[in-house]
JSON list of C-alpha atoms in Angstrom, two decimals:
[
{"chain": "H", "resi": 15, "resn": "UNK", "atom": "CA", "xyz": [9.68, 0.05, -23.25]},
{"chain": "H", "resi": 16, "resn": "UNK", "atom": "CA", "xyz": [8.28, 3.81, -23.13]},
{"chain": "H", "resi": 17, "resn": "UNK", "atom": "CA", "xyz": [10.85, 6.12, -25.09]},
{"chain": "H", "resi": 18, "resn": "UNK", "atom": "CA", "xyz": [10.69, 9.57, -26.29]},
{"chain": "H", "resi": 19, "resn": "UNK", "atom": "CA", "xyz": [12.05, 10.37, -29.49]},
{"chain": "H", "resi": 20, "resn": "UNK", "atom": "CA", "xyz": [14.64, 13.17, -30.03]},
{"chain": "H", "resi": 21, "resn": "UNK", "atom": "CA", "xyz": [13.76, 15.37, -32.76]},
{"chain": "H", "resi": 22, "resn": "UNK", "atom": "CA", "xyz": [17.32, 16.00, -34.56]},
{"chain": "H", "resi": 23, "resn": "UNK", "atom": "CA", "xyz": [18.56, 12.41, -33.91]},
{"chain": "H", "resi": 24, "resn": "UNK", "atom": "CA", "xyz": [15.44, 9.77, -34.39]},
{"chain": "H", "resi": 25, "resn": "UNK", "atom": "CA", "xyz": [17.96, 6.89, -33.53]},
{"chain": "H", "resi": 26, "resn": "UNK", "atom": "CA", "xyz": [18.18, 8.16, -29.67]},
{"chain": "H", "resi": 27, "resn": "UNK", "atom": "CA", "xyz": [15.35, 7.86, -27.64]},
{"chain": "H", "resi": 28, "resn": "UNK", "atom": "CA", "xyz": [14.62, 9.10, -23.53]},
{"chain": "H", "resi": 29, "resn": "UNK", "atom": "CA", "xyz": [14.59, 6.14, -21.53]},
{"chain": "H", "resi": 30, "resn": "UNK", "atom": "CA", "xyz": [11.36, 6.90, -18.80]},
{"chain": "H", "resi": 31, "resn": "UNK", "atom": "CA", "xyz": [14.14, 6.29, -16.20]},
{"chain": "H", "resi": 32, "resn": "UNK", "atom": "CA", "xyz": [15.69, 9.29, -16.93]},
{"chain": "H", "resi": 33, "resn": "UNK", "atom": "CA", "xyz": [13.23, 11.66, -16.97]},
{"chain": "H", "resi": 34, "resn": "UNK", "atom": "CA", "xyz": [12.23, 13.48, -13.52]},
{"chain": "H", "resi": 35, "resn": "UNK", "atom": "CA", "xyz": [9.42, 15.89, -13.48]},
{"chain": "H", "resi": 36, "resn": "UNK", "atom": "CA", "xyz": [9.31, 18.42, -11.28]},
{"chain": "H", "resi": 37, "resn": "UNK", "atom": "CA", "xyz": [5.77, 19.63, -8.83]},
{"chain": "H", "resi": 38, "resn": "UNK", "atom": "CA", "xyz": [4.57, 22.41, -6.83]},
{"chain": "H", "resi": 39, "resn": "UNK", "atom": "CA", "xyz": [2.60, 20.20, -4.52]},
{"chain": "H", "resi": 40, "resn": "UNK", "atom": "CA", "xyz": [2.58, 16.54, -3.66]},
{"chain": "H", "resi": 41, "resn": "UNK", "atom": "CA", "xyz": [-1.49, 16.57, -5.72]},
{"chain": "H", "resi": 42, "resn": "UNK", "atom": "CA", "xyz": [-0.21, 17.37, -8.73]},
{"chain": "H", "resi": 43, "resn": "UNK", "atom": "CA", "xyz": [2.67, 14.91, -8.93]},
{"chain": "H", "resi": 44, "resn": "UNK", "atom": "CA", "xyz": [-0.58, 12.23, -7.69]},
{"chain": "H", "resi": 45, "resn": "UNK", "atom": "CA", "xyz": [-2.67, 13.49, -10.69]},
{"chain": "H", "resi": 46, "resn": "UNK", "atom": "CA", "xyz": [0.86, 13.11, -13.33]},
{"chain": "H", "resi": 47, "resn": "UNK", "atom": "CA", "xyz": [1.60, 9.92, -11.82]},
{"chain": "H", "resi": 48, "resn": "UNK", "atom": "CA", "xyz": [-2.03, 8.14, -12.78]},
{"chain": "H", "resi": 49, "resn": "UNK", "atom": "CA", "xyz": [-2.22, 10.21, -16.01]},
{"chain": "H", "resi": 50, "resn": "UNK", "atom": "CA", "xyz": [1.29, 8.41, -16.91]},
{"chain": "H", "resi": 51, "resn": "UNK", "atom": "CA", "xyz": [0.18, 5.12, -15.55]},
{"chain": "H", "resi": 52, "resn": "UNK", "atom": "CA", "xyz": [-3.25, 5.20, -17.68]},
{"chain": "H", "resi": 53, "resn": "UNK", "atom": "CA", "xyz": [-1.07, 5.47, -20.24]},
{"chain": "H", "resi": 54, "resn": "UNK", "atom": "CA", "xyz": [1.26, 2.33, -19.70]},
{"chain": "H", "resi": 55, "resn": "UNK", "atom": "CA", "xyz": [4.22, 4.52, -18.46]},
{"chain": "H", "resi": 56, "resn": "UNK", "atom": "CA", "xyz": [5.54, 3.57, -15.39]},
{"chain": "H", "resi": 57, "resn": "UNK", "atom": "CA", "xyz": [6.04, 6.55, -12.85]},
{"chain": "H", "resi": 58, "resn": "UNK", "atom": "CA", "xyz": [7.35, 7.22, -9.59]},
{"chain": "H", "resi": 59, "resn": "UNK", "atom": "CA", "xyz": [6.97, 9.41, -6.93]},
{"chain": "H", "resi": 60, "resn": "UNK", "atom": "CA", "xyz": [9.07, 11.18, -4.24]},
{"chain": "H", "resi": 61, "resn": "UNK", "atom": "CA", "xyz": [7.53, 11.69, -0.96]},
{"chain": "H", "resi": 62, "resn": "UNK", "atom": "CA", "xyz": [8.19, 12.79, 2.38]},
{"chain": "H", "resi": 63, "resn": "UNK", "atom": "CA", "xyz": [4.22, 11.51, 3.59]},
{"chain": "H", "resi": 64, "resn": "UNK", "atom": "CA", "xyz": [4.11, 9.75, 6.73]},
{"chain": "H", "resi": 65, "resn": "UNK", "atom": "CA", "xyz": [3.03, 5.95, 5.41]},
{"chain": "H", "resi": 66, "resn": "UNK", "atom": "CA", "xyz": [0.20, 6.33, 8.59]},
{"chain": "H", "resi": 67, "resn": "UNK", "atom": "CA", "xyz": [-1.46, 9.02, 6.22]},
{"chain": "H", "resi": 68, "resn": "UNK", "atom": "CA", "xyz": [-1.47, 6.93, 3.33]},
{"chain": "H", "resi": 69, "resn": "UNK", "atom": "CA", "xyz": [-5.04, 5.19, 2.19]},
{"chain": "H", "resi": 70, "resn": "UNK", "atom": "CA", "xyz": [-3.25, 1.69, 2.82]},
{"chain": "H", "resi": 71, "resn": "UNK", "atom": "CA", "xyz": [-2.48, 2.46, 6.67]},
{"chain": "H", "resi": 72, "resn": "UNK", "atom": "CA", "xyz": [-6.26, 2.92, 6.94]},
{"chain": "H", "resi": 73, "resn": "UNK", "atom": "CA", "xyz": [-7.20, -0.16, 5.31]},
{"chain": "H", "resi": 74, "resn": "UNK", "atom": "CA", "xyz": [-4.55, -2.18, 6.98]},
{"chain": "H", "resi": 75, "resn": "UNK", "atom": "CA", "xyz": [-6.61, -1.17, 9.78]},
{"chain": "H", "resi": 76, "resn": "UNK", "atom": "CA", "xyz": [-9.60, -2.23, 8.54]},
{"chain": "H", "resi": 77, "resn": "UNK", "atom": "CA", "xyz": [-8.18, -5.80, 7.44]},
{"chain": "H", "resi": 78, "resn": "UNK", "atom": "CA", "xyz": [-6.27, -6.52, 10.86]},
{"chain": "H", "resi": 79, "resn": "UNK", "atom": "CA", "xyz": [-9.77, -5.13, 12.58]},
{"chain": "H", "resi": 80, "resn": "UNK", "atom": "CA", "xyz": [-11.60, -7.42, 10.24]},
{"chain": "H", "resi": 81, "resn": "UNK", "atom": "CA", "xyz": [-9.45, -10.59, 11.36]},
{"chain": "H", "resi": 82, "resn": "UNK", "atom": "CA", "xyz": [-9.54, -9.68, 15.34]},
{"chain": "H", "resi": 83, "resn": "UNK", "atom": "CA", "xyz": [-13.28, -9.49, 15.61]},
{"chain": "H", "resi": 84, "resn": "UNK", "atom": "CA", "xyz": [-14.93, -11.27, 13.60]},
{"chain": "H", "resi": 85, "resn": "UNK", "atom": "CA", "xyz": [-18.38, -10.10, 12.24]},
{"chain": "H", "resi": 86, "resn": "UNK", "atom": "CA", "xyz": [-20.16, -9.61, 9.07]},
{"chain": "H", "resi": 87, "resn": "UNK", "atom": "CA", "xyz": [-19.58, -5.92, 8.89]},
{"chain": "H", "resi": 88, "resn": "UNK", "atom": "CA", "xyz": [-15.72, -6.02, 10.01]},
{"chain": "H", "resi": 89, "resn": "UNK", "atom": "CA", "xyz": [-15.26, -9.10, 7.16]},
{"chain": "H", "resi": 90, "resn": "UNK", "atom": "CA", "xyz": [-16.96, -6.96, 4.46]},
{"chain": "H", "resi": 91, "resn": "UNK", "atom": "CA", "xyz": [-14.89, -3.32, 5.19]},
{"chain": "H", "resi": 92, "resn": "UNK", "atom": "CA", "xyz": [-11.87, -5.77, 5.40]},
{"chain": "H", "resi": 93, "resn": "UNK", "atom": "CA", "xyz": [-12.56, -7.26, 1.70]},
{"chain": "H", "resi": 94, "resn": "UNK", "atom": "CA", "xyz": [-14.00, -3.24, 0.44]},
{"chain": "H", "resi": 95, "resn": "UNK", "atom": "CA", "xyz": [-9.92, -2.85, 0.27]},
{"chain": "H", "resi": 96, "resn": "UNK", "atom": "CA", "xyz": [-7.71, -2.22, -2.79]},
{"chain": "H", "resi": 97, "resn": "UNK", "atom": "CA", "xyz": [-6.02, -5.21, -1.54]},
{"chain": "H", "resi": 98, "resn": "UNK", "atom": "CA", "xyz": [-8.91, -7.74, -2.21]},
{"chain": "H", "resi": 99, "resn": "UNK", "atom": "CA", "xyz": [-10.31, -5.99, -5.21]},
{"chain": "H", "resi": 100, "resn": "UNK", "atom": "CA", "xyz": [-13.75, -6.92, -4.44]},
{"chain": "H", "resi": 101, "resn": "UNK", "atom": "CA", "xyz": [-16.98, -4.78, -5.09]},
{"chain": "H", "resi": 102, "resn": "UNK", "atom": "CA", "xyz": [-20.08, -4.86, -3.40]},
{"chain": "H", "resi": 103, "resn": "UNK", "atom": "CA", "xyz": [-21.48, -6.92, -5.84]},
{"chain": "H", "resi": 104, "resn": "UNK", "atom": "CA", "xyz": [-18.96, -9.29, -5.44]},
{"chain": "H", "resi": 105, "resn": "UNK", "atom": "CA", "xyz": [-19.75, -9.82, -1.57]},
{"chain": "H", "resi": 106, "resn": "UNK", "atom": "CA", "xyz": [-23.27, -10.30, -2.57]},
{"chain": "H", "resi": 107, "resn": "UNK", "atom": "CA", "xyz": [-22.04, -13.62, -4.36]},
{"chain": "H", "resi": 108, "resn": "UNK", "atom": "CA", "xyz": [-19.90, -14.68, -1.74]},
{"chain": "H", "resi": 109, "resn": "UNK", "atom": "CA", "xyz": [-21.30, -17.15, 1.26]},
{"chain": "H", "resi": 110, "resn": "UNK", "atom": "CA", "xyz": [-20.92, -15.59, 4.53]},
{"chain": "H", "resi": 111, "resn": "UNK", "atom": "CA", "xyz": [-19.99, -18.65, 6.85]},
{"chain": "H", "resi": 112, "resn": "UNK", "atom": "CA", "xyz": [-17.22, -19.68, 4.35]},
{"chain": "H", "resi": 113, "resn": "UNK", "atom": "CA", "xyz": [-16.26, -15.87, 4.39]},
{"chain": "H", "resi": 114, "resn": "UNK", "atom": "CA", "xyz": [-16.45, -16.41, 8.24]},
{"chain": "H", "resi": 115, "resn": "UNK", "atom": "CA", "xyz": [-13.83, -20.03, 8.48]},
{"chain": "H", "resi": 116, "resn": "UNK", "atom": "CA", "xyz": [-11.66, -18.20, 6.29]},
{"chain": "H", "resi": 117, "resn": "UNK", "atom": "CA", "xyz": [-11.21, -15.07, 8.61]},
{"chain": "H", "resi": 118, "resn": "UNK", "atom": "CA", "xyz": [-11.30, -17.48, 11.79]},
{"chain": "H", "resi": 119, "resn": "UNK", "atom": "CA", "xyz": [-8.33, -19.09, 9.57]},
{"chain": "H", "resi": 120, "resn": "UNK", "atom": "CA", "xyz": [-6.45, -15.28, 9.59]},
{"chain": "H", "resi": 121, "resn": "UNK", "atom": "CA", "xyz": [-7.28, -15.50, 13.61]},
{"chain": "H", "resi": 122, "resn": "UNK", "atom": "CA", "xyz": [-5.84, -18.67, 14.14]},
{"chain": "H", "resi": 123, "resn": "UNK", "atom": "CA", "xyz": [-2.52, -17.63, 12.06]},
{"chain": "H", "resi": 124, "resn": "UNK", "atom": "CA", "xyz": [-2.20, -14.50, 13.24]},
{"chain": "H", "resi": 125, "resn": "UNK", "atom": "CA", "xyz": [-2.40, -15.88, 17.13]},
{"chain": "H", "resi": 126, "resn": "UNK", "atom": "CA", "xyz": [-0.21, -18.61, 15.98]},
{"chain": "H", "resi": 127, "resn": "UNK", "atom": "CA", "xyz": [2.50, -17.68, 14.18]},
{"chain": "H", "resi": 128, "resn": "UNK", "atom": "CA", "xyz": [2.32, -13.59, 14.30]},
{"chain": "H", "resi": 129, "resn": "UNK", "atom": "CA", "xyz": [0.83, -10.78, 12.04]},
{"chain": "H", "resi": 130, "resn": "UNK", "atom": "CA", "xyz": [3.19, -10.87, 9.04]},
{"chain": "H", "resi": 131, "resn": "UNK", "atom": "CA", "xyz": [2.70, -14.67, 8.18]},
{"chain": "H", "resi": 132, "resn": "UNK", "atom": "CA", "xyz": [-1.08, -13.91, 8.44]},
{"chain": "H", "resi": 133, "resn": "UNK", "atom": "CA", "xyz": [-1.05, -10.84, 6.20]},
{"chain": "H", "resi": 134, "resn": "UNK", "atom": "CA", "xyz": [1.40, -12.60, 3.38]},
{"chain": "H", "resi": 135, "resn": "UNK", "atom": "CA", "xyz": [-1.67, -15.40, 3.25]},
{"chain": "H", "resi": 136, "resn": "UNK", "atom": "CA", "xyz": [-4.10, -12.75, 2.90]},
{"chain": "H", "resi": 137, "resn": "UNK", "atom": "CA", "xyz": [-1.69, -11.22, 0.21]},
{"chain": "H", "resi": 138, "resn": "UNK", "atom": "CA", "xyz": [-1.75, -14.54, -1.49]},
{"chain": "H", "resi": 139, "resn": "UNK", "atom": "CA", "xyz": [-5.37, -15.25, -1.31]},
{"chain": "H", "resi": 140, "resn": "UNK", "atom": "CA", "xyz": [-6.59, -11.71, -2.62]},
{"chain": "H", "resi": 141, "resn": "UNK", "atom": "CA", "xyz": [-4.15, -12.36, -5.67]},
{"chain": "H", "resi": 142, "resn": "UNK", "atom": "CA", "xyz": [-3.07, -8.95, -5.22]},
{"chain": "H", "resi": 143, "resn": "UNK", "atom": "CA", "xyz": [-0.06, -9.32, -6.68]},
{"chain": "H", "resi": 144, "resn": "UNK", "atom": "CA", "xyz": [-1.17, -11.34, -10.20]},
{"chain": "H", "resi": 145, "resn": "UNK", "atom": "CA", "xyz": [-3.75, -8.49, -10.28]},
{"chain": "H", "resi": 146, "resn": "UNK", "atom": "CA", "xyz": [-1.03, -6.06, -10.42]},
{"chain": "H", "resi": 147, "resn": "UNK", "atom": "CA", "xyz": [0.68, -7.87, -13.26]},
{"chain": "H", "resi": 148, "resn": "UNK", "atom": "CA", "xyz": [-1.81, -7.84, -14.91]},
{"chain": "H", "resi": 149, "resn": "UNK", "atom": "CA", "xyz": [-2.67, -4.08, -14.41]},
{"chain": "H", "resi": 150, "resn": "UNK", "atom": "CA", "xyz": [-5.83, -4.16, -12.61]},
{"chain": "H", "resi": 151, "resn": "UNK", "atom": "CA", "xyz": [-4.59, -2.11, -9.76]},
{"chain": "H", "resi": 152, "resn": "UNK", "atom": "CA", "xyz": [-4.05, 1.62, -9.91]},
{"chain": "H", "resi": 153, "resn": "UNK", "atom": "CA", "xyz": [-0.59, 2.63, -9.15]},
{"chain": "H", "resi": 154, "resn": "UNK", "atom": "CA", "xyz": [0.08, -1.13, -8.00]},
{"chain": "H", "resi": 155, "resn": "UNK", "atom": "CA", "xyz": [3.37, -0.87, -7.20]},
{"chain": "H", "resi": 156, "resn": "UNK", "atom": "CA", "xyz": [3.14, 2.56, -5.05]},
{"chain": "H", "resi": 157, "resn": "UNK", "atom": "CA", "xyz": [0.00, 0.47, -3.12]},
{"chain": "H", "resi": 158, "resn": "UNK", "atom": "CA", "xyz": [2.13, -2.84, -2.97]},
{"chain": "H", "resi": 159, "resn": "UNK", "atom": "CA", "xyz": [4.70, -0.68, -1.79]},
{"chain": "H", "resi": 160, "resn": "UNK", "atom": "CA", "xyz": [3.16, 0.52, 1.13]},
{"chain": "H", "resi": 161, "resn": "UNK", "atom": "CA", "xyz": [1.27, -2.43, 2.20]},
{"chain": "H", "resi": 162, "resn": "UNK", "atom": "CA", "xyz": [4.60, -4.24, 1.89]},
{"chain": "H", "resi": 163, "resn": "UNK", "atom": "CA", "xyz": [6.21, -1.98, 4.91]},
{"chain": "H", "resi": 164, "resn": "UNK", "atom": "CA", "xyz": [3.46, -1.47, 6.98]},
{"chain": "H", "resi": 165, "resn": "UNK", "atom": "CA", "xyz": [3.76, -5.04, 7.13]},
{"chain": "H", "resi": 166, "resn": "UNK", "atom": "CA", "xyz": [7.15, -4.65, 8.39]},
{"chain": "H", "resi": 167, "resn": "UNK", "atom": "CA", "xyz": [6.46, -2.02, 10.48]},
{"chain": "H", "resi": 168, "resn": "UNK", "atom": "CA", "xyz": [3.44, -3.95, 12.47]},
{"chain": "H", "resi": 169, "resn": "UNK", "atom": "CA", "xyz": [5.71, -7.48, 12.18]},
{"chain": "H", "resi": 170, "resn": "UNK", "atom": "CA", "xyz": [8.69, -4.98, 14.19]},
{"chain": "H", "resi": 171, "resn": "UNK", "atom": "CA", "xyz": [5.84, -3.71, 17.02]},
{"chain": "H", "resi": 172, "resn": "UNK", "atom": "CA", "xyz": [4.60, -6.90, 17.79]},
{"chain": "H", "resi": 173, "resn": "UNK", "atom": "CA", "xyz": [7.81, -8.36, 18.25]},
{"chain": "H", "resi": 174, "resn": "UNK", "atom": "CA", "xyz": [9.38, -5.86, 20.27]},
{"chain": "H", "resi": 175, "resn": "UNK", "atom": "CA", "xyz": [6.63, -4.88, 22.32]},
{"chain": "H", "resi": 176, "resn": "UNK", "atom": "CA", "xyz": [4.96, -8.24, 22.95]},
{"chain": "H", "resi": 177, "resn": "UNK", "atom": "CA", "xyz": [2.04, -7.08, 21.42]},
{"chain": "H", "resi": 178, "resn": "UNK", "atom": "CA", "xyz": [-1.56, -9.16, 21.33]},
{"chain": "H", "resi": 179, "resn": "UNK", "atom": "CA", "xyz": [-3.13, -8.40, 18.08]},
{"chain": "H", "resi": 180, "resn": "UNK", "atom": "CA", "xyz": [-5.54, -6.30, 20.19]},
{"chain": "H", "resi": 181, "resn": "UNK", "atom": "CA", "xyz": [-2.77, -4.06, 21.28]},
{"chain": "H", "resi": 182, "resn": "UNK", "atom": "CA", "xyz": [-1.28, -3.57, 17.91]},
{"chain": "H", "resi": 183, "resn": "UNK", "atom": "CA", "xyz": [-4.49, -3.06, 16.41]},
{"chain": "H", "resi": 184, "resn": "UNK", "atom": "CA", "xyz": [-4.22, 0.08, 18.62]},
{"chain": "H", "resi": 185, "resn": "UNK", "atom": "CA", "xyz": [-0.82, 1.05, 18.17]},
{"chain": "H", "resi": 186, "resn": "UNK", "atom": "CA", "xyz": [-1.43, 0.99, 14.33]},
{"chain": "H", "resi": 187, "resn": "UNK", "atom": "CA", "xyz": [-4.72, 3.40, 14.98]},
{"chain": "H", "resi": 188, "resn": "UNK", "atom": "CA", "xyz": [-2.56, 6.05, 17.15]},
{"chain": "H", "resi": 189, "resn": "UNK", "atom": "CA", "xyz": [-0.64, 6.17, 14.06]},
{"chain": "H", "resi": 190, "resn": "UNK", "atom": "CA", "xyz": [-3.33, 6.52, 11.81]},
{"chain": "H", "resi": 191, "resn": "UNK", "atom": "CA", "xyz": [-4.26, 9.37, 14.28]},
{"chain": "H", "resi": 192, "resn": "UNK", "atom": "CA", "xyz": [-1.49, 11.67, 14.34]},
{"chain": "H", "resi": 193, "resn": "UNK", "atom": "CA", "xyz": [0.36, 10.22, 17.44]},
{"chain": "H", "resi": 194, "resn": "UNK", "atom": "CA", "xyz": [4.04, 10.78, 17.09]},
{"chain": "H", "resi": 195, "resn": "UNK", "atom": "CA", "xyz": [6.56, 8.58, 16.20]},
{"chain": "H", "resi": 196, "resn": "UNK", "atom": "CA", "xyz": [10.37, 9.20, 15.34]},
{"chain": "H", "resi": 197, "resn": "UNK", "atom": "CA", "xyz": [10.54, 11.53, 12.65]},
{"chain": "H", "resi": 198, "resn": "UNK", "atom": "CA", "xyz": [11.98, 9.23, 9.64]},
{"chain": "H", "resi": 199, "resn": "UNK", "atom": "CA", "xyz": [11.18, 5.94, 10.80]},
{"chain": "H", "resi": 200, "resn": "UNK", "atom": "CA", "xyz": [7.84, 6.01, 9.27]},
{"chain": "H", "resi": 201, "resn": "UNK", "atom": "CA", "xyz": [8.57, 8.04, 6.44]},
{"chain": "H", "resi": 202, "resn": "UNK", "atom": "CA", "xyz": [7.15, 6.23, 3.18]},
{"chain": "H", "resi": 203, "resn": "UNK", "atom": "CA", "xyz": [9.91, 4.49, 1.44]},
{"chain": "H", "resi": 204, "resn": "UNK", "atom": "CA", "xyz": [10.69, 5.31, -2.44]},
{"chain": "H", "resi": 205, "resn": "UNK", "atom": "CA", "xyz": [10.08, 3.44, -5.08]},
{"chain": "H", "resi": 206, "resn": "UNK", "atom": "CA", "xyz": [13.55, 2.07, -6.59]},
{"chain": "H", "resi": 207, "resn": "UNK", "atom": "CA", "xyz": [12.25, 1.60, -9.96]},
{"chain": "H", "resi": 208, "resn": "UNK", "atom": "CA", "xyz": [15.16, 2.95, -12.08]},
{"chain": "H", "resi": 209, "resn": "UNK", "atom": "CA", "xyz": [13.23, 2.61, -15.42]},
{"chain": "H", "resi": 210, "resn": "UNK", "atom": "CA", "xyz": [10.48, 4.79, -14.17]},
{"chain": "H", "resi": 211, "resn": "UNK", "atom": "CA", "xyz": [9.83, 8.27, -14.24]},
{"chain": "H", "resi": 212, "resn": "UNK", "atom": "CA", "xyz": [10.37, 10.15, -11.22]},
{"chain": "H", "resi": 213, "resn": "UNK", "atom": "CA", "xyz": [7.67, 12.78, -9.78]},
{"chain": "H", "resi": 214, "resn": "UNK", "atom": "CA", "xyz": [9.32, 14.96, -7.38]},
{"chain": "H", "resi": 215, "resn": "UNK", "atom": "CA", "xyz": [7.60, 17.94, -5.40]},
{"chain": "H", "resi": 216, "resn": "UNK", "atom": "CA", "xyz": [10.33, 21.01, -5.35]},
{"chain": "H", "resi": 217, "resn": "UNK", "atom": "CA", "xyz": [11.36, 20.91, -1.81]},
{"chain": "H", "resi": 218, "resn": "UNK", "atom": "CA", "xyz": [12.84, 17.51, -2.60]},
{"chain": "H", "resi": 219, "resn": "UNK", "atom": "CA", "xyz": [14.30, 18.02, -5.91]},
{"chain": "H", "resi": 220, "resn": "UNK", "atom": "CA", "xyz": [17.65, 17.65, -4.60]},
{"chain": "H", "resi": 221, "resn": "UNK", "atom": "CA", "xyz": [16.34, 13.66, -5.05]},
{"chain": "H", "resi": 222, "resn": "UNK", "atom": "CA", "xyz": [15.28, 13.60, -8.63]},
{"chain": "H", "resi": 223, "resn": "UNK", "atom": "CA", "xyz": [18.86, 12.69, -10.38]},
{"chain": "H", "resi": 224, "resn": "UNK", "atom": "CA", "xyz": [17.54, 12.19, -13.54]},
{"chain": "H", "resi": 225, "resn": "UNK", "atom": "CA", "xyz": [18.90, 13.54, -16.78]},
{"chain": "H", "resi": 226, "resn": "UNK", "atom": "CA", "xyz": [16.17, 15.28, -18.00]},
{"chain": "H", "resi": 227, "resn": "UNK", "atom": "CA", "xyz": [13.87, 17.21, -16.09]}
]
């Protein structure tokens, strides 16, 4: 693991989990964060952003648009996602009416059995999570993170509110527009990683415990 040596006693090192660094704005603790991770240190951040602001809310939107009509162009913004990992080169290799059962596949699972079981199979079928292992995602576990509870979050609407995938299709878009909710509900959730190094913006360095900051 990532340790920083102390210069008057070689024999103890800094453990990444307790090191917090401390930002003037939430850009620089972004920029710190994939400057650490470039450099196979694993880094945190602490953030009061709404998880409707975040890139994943908007291609959430794009995936769940991409399963509830079905076309060529909704299919290929749907798979232009961090989630799928493909390029547009890769959609060039791909053949468009198996690329067209597969989303009717989403459809069906989605109408059946709801949008969470529907997402976890598109989860599964991107291999979004081995890519992370394996480090071919850029601040995987912040993205995973987020993707993970907006899952939650549209899996809560839909159930609650009765919602066709239509209808929560726009519920998620008034979010992604600036539509109020309850202040903290959709706050994004923190990272737990203890063995990471936490990023913290100074208006919420009363969260940073760490030792050394």
């Amino acid at each position: 693991s990532f340790k920083i040596k102390i210069k008057d006693n070689p024999a103890a090192g800094i453990q990444a989990g307790q090191i917090g660094i401390l930002v003037r704005k939430r850009g620089e603790g972004k920029y710190i964060q994939e400057r650490l991770s470039k450099l196979g240190i694993p880094a945190i951040t602490v953030s009061d952003t709404k998880i409707f602001e975040t890139d994943e809310a908007l291609e959430m939107f794009y995936i769940l648009c991409g399963v509830e009509k079905i076309n060529k162009q909704n299919i290929h913004r749907a798979l232009l996602t961090k989630f799928s990992g493909l390029s547009f080169i890769d959609l060039h290799t791909l053949h468009e009416d198996k690329l067209t059962e597969k989303f009717r596949n989403y459809q069906d699972e989605w109408k059946k059995n709801g949008v969470y079981p529907m997402l976890r199979k598109f989860l599964s079928d991107c291999s979004a999570v081995h890519r992370m292992q394996e480090g071919k995602m850029e601040n995987a576990e912040r993205v995973l993170a987020n993707y993970i509870q907006l899952m939650e979050m549209l899996h809560e609407a839909e159930k609650d509110n009765k919602y066709n995938p239509e209808e929560l299709i726009a519920w998620l878009k008034k979010g992604i527009d600036g539509e109020r909710f309850s202040d903290d509900e959709y706050l994004q959730r923190i990272e737990s990683d203890e063995s990471a190094v936490k990023i913290v913006t100074m208006h919420s360095c009363k969260e940073i415990g760490r030792a050394h900051v």
